[in-house]
PDB file of C-alpha atoms in Angstrom:
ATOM      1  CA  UNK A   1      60.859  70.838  78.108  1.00 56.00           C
ATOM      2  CA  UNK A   2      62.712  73.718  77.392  1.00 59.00           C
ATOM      3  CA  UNK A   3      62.155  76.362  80.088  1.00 65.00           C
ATOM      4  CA  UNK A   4      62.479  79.313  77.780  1.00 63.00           C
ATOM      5  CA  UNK A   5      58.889  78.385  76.229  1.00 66.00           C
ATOM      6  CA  UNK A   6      57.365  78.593  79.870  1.00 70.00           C
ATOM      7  CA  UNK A   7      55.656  81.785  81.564  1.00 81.00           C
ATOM      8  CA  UNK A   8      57.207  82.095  84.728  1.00 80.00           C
ATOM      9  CA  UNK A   9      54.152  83.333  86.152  1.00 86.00           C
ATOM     10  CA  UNK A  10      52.430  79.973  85.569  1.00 90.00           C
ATOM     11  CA  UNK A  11      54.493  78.864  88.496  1.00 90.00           C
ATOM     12  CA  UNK A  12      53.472  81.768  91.045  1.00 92.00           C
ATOM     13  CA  UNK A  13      49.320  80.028  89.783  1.00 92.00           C
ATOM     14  CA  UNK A  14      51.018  76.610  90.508  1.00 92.00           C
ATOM     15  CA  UNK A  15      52.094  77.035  94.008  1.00 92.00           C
ATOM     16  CA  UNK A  16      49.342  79.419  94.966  1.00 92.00           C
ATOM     17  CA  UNK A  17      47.010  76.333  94.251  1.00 91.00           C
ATOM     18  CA  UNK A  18      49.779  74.178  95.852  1.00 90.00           C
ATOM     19  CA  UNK A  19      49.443  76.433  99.125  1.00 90.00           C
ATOM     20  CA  UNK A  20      45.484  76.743  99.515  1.00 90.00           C
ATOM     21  CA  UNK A  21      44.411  73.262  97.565  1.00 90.00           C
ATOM     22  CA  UNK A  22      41.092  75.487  96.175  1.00 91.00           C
ATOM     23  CA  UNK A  23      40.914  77.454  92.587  1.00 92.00           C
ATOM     24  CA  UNK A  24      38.931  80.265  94.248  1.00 92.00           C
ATOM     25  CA  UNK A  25      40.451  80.549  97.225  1.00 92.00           C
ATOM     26  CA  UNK A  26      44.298  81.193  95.248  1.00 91.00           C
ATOM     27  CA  UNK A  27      42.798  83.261  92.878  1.00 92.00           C
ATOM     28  CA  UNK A  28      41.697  85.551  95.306  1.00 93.00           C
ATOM     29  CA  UNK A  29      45.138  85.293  96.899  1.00 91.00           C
ATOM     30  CA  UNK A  30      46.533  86.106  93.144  1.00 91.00           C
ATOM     31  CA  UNK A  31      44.078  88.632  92.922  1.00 93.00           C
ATOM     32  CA  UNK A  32      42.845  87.307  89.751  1.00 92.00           C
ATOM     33  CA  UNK A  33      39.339  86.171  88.312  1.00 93.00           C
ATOM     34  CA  UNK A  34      39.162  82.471  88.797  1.00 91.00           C
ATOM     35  CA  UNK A  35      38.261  82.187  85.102  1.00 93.00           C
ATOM     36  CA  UNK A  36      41.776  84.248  84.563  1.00 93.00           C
ATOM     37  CA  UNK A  37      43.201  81.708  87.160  1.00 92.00           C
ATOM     38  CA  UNK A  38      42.219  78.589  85.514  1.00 93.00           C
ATOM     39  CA  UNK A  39      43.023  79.274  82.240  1.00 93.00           C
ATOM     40  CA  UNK A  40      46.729  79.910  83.474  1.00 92.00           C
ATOM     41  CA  UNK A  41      46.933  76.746  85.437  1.00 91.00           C
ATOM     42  CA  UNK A  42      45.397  75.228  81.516  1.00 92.00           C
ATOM     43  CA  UNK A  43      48.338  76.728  80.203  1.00 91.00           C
ATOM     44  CA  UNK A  44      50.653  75.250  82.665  1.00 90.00           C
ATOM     45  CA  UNK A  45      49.090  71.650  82.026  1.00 91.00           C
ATOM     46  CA  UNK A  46      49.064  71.722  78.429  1.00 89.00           C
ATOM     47  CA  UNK A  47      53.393  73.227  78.882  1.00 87.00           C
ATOM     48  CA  UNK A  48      54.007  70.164  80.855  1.00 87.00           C
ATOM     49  CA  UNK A  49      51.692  67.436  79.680  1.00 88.00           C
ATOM     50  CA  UNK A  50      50.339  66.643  83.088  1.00 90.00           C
ATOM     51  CA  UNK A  51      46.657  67.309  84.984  1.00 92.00           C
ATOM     52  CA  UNK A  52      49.020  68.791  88.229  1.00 91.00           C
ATOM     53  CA  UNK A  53      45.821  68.800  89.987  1.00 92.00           C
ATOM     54  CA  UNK A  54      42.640  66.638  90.339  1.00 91.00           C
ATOM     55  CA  UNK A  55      39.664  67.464  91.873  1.00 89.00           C
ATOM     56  CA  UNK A  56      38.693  65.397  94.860  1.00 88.00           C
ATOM     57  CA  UNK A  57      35.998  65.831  97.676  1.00 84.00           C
ATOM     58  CA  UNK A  58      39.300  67.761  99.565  1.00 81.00           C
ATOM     59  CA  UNK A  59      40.367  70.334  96.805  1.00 86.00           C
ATOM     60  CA  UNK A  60      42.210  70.406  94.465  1.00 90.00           C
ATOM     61  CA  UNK A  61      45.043  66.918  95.111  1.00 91.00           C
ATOM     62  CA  UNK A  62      48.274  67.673  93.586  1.00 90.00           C
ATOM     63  CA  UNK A  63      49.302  64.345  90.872  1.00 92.00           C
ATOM     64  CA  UNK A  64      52.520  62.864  91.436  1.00 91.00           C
ATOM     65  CA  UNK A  65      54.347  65.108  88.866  1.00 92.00           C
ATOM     66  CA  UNK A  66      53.498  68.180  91.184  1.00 90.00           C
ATOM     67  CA  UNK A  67      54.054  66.680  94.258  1.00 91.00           C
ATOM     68  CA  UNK A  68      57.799  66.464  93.064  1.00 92.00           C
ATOM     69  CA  UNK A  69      57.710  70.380  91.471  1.00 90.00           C
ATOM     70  CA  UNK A  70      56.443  71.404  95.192  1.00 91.00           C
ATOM     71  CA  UNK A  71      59.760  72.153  96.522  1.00 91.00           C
ATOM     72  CA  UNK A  72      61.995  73.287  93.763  1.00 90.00           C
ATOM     73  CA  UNK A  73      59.276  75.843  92.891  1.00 91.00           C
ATOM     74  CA  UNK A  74      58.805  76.860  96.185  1.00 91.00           C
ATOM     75  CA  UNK A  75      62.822  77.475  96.834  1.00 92.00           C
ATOM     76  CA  UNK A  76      63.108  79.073  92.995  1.00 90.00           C
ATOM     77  CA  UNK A  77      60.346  81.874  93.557  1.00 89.00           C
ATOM     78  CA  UNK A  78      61.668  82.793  97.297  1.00 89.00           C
ATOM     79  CA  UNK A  79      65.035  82.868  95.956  1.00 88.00           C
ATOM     80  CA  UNK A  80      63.523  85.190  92.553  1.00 86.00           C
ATOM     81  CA  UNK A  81      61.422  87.620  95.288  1.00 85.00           C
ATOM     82  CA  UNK A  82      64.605  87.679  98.049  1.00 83.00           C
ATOM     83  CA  UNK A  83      66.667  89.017  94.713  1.00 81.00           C
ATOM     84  CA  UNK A  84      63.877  91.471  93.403  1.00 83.00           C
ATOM     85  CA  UNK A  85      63.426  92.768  96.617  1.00 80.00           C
ATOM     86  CA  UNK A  86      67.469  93.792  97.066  1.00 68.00           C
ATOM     87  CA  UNK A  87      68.035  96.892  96.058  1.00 71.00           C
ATOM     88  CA  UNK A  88      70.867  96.580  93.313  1.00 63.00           C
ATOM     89  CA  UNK A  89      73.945  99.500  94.613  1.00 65.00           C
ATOM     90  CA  UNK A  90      75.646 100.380  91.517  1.00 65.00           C
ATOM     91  CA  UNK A  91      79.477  99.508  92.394  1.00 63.00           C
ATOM     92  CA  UNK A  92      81.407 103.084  92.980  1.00 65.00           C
ATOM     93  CA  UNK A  93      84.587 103.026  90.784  1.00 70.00           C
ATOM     94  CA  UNK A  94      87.260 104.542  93.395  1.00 71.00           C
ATOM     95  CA  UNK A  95      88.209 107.419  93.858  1.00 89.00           C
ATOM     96  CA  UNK A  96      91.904 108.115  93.729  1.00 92.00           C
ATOM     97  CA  UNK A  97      94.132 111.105  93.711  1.00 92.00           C
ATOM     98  CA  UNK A  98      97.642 110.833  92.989  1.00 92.00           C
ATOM     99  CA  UNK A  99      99.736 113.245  94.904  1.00 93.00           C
ATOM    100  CA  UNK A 100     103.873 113.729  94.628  1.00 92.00           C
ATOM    101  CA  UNK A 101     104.933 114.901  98.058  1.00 93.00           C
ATOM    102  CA  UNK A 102     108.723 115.420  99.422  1.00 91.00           C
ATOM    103  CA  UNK A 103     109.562 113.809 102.807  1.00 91.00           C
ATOM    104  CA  UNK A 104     108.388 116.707 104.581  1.00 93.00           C
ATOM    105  CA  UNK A 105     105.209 116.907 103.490  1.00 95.00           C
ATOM    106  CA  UNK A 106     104.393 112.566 103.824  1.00 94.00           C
ATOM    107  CA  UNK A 107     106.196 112.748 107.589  1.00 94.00           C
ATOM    108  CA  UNK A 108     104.101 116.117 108.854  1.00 94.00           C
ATOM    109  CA  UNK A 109     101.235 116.868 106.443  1.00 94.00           C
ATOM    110  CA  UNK A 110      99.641 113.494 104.964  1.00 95.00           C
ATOM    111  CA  UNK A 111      98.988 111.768 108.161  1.00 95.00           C
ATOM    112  CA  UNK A 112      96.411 114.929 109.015  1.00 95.00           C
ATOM    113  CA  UNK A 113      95.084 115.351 105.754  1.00 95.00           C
ATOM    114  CA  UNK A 114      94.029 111.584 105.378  1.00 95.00           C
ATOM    115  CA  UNK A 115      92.475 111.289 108.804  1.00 95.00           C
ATOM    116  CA  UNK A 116      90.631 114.649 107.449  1.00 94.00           C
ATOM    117  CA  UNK A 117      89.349 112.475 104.126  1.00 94.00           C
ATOM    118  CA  UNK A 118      88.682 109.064 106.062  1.00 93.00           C
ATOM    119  CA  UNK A 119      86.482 111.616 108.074  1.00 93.00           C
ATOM    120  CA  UNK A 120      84.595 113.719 105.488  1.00 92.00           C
ATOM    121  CA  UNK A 121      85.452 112.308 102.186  1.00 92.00           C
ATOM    122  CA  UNK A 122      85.707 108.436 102.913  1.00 91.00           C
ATOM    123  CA  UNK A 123      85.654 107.602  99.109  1.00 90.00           C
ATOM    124  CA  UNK A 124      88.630 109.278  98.135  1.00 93.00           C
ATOM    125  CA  UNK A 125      92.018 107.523  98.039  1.00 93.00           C
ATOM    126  CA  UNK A 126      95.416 109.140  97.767  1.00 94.00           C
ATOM    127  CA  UNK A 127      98.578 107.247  95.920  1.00 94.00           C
ATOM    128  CA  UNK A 128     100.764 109.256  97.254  1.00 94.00           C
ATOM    129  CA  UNK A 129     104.456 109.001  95.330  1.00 92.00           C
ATOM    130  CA  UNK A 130     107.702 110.472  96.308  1.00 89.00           C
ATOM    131  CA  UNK A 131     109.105 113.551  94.505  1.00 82.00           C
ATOM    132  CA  UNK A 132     112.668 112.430  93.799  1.00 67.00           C
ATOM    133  CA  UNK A 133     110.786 109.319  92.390  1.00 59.00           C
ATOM    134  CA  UNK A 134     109.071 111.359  89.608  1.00 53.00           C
ATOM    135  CA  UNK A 135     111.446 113.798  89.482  1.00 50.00           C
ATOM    136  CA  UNK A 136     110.048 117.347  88.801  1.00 44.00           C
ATOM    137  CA  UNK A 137     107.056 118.354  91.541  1.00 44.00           C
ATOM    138  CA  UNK A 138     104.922 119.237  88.738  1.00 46.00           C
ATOM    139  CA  UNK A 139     104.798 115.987  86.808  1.00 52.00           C
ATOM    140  CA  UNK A 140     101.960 115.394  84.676  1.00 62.00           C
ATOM    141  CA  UNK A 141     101.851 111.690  86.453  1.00 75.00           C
ATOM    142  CA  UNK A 142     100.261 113.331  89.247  1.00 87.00           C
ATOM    143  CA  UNK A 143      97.120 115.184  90.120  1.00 90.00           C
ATOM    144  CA  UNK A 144      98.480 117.149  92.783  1.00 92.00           C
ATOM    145  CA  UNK A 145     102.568 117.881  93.821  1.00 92.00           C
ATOM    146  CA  UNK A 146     103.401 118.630  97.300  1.00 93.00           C
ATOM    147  CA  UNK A 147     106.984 120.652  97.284  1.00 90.00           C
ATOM    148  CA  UNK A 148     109.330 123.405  98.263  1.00 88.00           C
ATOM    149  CA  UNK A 149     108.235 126.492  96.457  1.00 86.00           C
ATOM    150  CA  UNK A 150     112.255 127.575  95.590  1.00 73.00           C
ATOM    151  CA  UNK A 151     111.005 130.299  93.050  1.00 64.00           C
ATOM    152  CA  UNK A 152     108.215 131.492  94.785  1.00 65.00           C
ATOM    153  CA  UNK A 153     104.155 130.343  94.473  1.00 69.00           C
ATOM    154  CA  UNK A 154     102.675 130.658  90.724  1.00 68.00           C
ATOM    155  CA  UNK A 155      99.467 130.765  89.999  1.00 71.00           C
ATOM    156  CA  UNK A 156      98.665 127.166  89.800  1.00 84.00           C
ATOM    157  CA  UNK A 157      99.725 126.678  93.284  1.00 90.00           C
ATOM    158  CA  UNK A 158      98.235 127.351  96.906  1.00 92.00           C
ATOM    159  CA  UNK A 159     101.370 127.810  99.639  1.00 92.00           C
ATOM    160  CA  UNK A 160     100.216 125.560 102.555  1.00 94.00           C
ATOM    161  CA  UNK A 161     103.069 125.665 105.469  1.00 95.00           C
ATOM    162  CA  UNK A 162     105.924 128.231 105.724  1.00 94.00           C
ATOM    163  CA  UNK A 163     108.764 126.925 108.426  1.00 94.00           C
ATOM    164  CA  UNK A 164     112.139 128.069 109.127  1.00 93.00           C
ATOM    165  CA  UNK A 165     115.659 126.627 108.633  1.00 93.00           C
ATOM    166  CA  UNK A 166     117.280 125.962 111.765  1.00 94.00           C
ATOM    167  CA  UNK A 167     120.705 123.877 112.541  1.00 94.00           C
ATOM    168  CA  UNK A 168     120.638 120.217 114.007  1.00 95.00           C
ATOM    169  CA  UNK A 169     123.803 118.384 115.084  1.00 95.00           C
ATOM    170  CA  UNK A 170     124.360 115.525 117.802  1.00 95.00           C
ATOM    171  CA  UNK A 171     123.879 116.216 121.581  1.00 93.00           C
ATOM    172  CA  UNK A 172     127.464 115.252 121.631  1.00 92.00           C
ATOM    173  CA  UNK A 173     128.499 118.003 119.634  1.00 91.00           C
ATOM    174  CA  UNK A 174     129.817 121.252 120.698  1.00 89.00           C
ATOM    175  CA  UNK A 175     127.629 123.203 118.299  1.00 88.00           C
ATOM    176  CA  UNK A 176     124.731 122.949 120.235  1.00 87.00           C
ATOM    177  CA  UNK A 177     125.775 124.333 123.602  1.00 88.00           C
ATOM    178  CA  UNK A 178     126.184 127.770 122.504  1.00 87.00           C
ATOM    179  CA  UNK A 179     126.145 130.696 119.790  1.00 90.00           C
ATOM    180  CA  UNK A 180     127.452 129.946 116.610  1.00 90.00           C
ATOM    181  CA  UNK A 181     129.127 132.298 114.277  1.00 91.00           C
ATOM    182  CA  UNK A 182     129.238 132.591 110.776  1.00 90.00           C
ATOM    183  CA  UNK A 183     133.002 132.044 111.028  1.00 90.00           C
ATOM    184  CA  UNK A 184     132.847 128.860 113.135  1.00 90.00           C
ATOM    185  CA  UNK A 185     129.801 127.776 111.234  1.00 90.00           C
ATOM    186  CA  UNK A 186     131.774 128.331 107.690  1.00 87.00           C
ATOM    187  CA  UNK A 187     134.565 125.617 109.209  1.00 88.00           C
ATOM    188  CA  UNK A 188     131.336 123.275 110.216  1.00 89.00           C
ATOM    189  CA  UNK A 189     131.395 119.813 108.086  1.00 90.00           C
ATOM    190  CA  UNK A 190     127.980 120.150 107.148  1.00 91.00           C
ATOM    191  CA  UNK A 191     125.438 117.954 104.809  1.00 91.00           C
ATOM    192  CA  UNK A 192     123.304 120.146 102.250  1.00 88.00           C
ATOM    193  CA  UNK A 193     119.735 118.849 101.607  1.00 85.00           C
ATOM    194  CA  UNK A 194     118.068 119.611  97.902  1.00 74.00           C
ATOM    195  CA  UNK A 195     115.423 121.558  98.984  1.00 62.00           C
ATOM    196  CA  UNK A 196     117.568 124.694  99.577  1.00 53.00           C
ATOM    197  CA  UNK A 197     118.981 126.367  96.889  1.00 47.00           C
ATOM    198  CA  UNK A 198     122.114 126.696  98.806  1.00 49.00           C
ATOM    199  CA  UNK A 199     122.361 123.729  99.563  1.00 52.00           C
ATOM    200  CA  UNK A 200     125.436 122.893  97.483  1.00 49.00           C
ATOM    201  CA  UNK A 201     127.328 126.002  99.297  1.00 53.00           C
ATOM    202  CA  UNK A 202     126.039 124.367 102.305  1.00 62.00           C
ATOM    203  CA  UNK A 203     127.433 121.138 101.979  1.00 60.00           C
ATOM    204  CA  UNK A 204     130.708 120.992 103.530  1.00 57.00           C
ATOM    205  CA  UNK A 205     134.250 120.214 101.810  1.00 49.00           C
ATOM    206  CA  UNK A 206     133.607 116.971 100.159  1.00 54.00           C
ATOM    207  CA  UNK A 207     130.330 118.933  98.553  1.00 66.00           C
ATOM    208  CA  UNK A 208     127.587 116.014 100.348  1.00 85.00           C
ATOM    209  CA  UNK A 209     124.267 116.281  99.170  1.00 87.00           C
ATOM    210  CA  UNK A 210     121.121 114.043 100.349  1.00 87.00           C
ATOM    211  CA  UNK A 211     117.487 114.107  99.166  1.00 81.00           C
ATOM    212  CA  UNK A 212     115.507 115.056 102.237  1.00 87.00           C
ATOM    213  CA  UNK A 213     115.876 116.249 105.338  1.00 90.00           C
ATOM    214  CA  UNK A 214     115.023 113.411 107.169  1.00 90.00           C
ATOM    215  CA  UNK A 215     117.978 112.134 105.488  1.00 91.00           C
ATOM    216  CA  UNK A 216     120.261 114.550 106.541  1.00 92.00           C
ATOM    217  CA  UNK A 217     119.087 113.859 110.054  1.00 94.00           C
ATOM    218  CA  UNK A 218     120.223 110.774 109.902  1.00 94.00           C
ATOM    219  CA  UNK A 219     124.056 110.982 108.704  1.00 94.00           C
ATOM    220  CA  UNK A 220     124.222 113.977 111.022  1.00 94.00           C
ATOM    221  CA  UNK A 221     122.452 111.242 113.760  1.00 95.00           C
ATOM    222  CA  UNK A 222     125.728 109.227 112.922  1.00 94.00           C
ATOM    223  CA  UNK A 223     128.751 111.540 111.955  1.00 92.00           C
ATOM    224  CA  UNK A 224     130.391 114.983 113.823  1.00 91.00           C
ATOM    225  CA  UNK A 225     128.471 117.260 110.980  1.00 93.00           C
ATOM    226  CA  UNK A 226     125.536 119.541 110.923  1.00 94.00           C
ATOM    227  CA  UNK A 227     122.363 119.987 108.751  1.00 93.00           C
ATOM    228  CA  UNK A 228     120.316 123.029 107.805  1.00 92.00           C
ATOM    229  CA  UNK A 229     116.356 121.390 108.503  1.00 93.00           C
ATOM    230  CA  UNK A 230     112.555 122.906 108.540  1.00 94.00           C
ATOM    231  CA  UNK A 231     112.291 123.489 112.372  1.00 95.00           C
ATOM    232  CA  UNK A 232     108.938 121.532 112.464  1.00 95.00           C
ATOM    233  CA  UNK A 233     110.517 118.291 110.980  1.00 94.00           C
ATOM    234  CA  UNK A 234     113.576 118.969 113.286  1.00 94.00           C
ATOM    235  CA  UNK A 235     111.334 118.630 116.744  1.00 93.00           C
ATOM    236  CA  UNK A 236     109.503 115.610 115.002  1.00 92.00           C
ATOM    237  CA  UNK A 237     112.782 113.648 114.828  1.00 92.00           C
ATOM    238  CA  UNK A 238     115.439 115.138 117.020  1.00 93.00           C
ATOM    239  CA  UNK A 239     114.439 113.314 120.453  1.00 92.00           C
ATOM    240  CA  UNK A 240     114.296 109.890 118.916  1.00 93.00           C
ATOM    241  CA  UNK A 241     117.565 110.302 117.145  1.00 95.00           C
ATOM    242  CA  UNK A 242     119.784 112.028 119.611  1.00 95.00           C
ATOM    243  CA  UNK A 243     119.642 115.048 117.680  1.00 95.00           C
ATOM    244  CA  UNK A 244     119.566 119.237 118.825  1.00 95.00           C
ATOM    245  CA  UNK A 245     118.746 122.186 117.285  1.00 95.00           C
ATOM    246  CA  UNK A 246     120.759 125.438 117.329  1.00 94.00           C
ATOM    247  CA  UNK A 247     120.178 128.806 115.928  1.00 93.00           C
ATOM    248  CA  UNK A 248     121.868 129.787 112.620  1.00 92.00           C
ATOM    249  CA  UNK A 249     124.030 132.418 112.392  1.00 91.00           C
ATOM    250  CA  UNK A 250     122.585 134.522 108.932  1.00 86.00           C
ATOM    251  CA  UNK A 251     119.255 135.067 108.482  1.00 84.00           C
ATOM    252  CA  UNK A 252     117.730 132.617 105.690  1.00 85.00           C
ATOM    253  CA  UNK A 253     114.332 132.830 104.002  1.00 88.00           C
ATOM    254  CA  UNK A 254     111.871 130.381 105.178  1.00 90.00           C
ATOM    255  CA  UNK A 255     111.010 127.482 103.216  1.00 89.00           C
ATOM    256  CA  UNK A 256     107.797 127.401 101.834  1.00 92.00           C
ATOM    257  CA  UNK A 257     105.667 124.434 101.148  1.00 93.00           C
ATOM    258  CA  UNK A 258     103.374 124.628  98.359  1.00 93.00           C
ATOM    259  CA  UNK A 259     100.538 122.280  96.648  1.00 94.00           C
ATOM    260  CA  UNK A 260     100.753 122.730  93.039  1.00 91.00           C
ATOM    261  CA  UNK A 261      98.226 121.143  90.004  1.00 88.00           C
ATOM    262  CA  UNK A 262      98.211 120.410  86.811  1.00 79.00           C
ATOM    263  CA  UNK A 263      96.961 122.972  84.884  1.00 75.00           C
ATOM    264  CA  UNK A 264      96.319 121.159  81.425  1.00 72.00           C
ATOM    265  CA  UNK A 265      93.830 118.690  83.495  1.00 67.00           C
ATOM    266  CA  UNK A 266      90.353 119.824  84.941  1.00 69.00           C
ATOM    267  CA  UNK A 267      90.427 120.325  88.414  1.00 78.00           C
ATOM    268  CA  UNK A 268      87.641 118.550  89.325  1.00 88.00           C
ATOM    269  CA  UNK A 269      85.946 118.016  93.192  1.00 90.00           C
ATOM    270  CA  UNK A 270      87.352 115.527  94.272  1.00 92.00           C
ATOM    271  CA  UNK A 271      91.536 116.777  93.722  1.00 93.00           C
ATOM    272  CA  UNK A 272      90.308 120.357  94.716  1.00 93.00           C
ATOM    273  CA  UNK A 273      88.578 118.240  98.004  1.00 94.00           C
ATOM    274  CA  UNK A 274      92.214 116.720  98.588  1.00 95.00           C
ATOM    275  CA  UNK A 275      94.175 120.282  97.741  1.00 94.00           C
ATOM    276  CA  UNK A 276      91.647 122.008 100.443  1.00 95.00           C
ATOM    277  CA  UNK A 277      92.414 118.905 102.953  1.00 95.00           C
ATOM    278  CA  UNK A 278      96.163 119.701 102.389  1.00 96.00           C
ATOM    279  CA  UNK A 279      95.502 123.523 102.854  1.00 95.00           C
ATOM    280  CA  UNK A 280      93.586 122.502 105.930  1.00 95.00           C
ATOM    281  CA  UNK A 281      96.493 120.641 107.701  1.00 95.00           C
ATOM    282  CA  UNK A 282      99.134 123.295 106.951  1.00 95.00           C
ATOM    283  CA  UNK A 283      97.230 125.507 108.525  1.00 95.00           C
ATOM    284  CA  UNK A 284      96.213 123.987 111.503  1.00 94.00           C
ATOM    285  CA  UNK A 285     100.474 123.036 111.962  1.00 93.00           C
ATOM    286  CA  UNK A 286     100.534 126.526 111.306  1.00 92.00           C
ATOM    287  CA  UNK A 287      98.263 127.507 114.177  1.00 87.00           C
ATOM    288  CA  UNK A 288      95.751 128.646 112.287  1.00 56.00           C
ATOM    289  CA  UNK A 289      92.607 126.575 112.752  1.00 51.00           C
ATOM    290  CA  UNK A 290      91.832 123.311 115.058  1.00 46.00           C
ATOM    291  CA  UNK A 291      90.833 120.085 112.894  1.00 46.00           C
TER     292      UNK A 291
END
């Protein structure tokens, strides 16, 4: 028989009778008339072309054909009430941000801000790509750039850590043990990082440039030259590389890290939920606030 031409509910009628072997007694369970009750189970006979039941001095006696329906039924309606009874969760599409961030800001800023969103904002995901990747910070590939302000914060930006410059050269190296002029450091072989806009005029004879500071870090780590670095990177890494700060001779602007959006694309909650996370971490590096 083809089960599309069958009320399912017959079968709740067939193993109520099944269970209590008496017409009145599983209508009552079924809280239905027993005239309503019988003419269902008629219905169910007629579907199947069998009696199901016959009346005996015990109840109700199931016939062979519904001795062999007992169990399959029984397993089929559990299983149908176990899956009404679930509530059905609507899948959550993810939530991801993608963010461009310079070494600086993945080394010291990211690790706080994602503790921060596993915390309050568990949901949210962060692809997190590298600036010199995408090239410019403000790349309409991302949803949220993390980068040196050189010419100043605009108005689609929020400035989240300012740090100053300060020199780093081996242990080793004579540099570190006491003042340094702007004469001696002018004769310094030094290695200019990008996010300076000196850096070029920083970079000693043979003009080298690197990416990142960390990079810097680590040809100074291995070579007699020097580096200009953010001071907070600087103590991150110096220990572990053999590495020590000194005091520049001229007085340089501090670098200024800024989170910048995309102003042709709605900021919705959950980027300006990430930005405030970002804010948030700057300023507790800062001193500004405990997380």
């Amino acid at each position: 028989m083809n089960i599309n031409t069958v009320d399912l509910n017959l079968l709740v009628v067939f193993d109520a009778l099944l269970a209590e072997g008496s017409v009145t007694v599983a209508a009552r369970r079924l809280g239905l008339s027993q005239p309503a009750f019988s003419h269902a189970l008629g219905r169910l006979r007629s579907a199947l072309g069998d009696p199901l039941f016959e009346r005996t001095a015990g109840g109700m006696t199931p016939t062979p054909r519904a001795v062999a329906m007992a169990v399959p039924v029984r397993k089929a309606l559990i299983d149908l009430r176990r899956a009404l009874a679930t509530p059905v969760v609507p899948a959550t599409p993810p939530l991801i941000v993608t963010i461009a961030a310079n070494r600086y800001a993945q080394y010291l800023l990211l690790p706080m801000a994602i503790k921060a969103l596993r915390r309050q904002a568990p949901t949210i995901s962060l692809d997190v790509r590298d600036t010199s990747a995408l090239g410019a910070a403000d790349s309409r590939e991302t949803d949220l750039a993390l980068d040196w302000a050189t010419a100043g914060v605009s108005g689609s930006a929020a400035a989240v850590l300012r740090d100053r410059l300060v020199g780093i050269a081996r242990r080793s190296n004579a540099v570190v043990h006491g003042p340094v002029s702007p004469a001696m450091f002018e004769r310094l072989d030094r290695i200019g990082v990008h996010y300076d806009p000196s850096s070029r005029s920083d970079a000693g004879a043979d003009g080298h440039v690197v990416s990142d500071a960390v990079s810097a870090m680590c040809v100074v780590s291995q070579t007699d030259a020097v580096a200009v670095v953010p001071n907070r990177l600087a103590k991150q890494f110096a220990g572990a590389m053999g590495l020590k700060t000194f005091r520049l001779p001229d007085n340089r602007p501090d670098v200024v890290l800024q989170v910048a959006w995309n102003t042709e694309a709605p900021m919705n909650k959950t980027i300006s939920t990430v930005r405030d996370r970002l804010v948030d971490a700057g300023a507790h590096l800062a001193g500004g606030r405990k997380k």
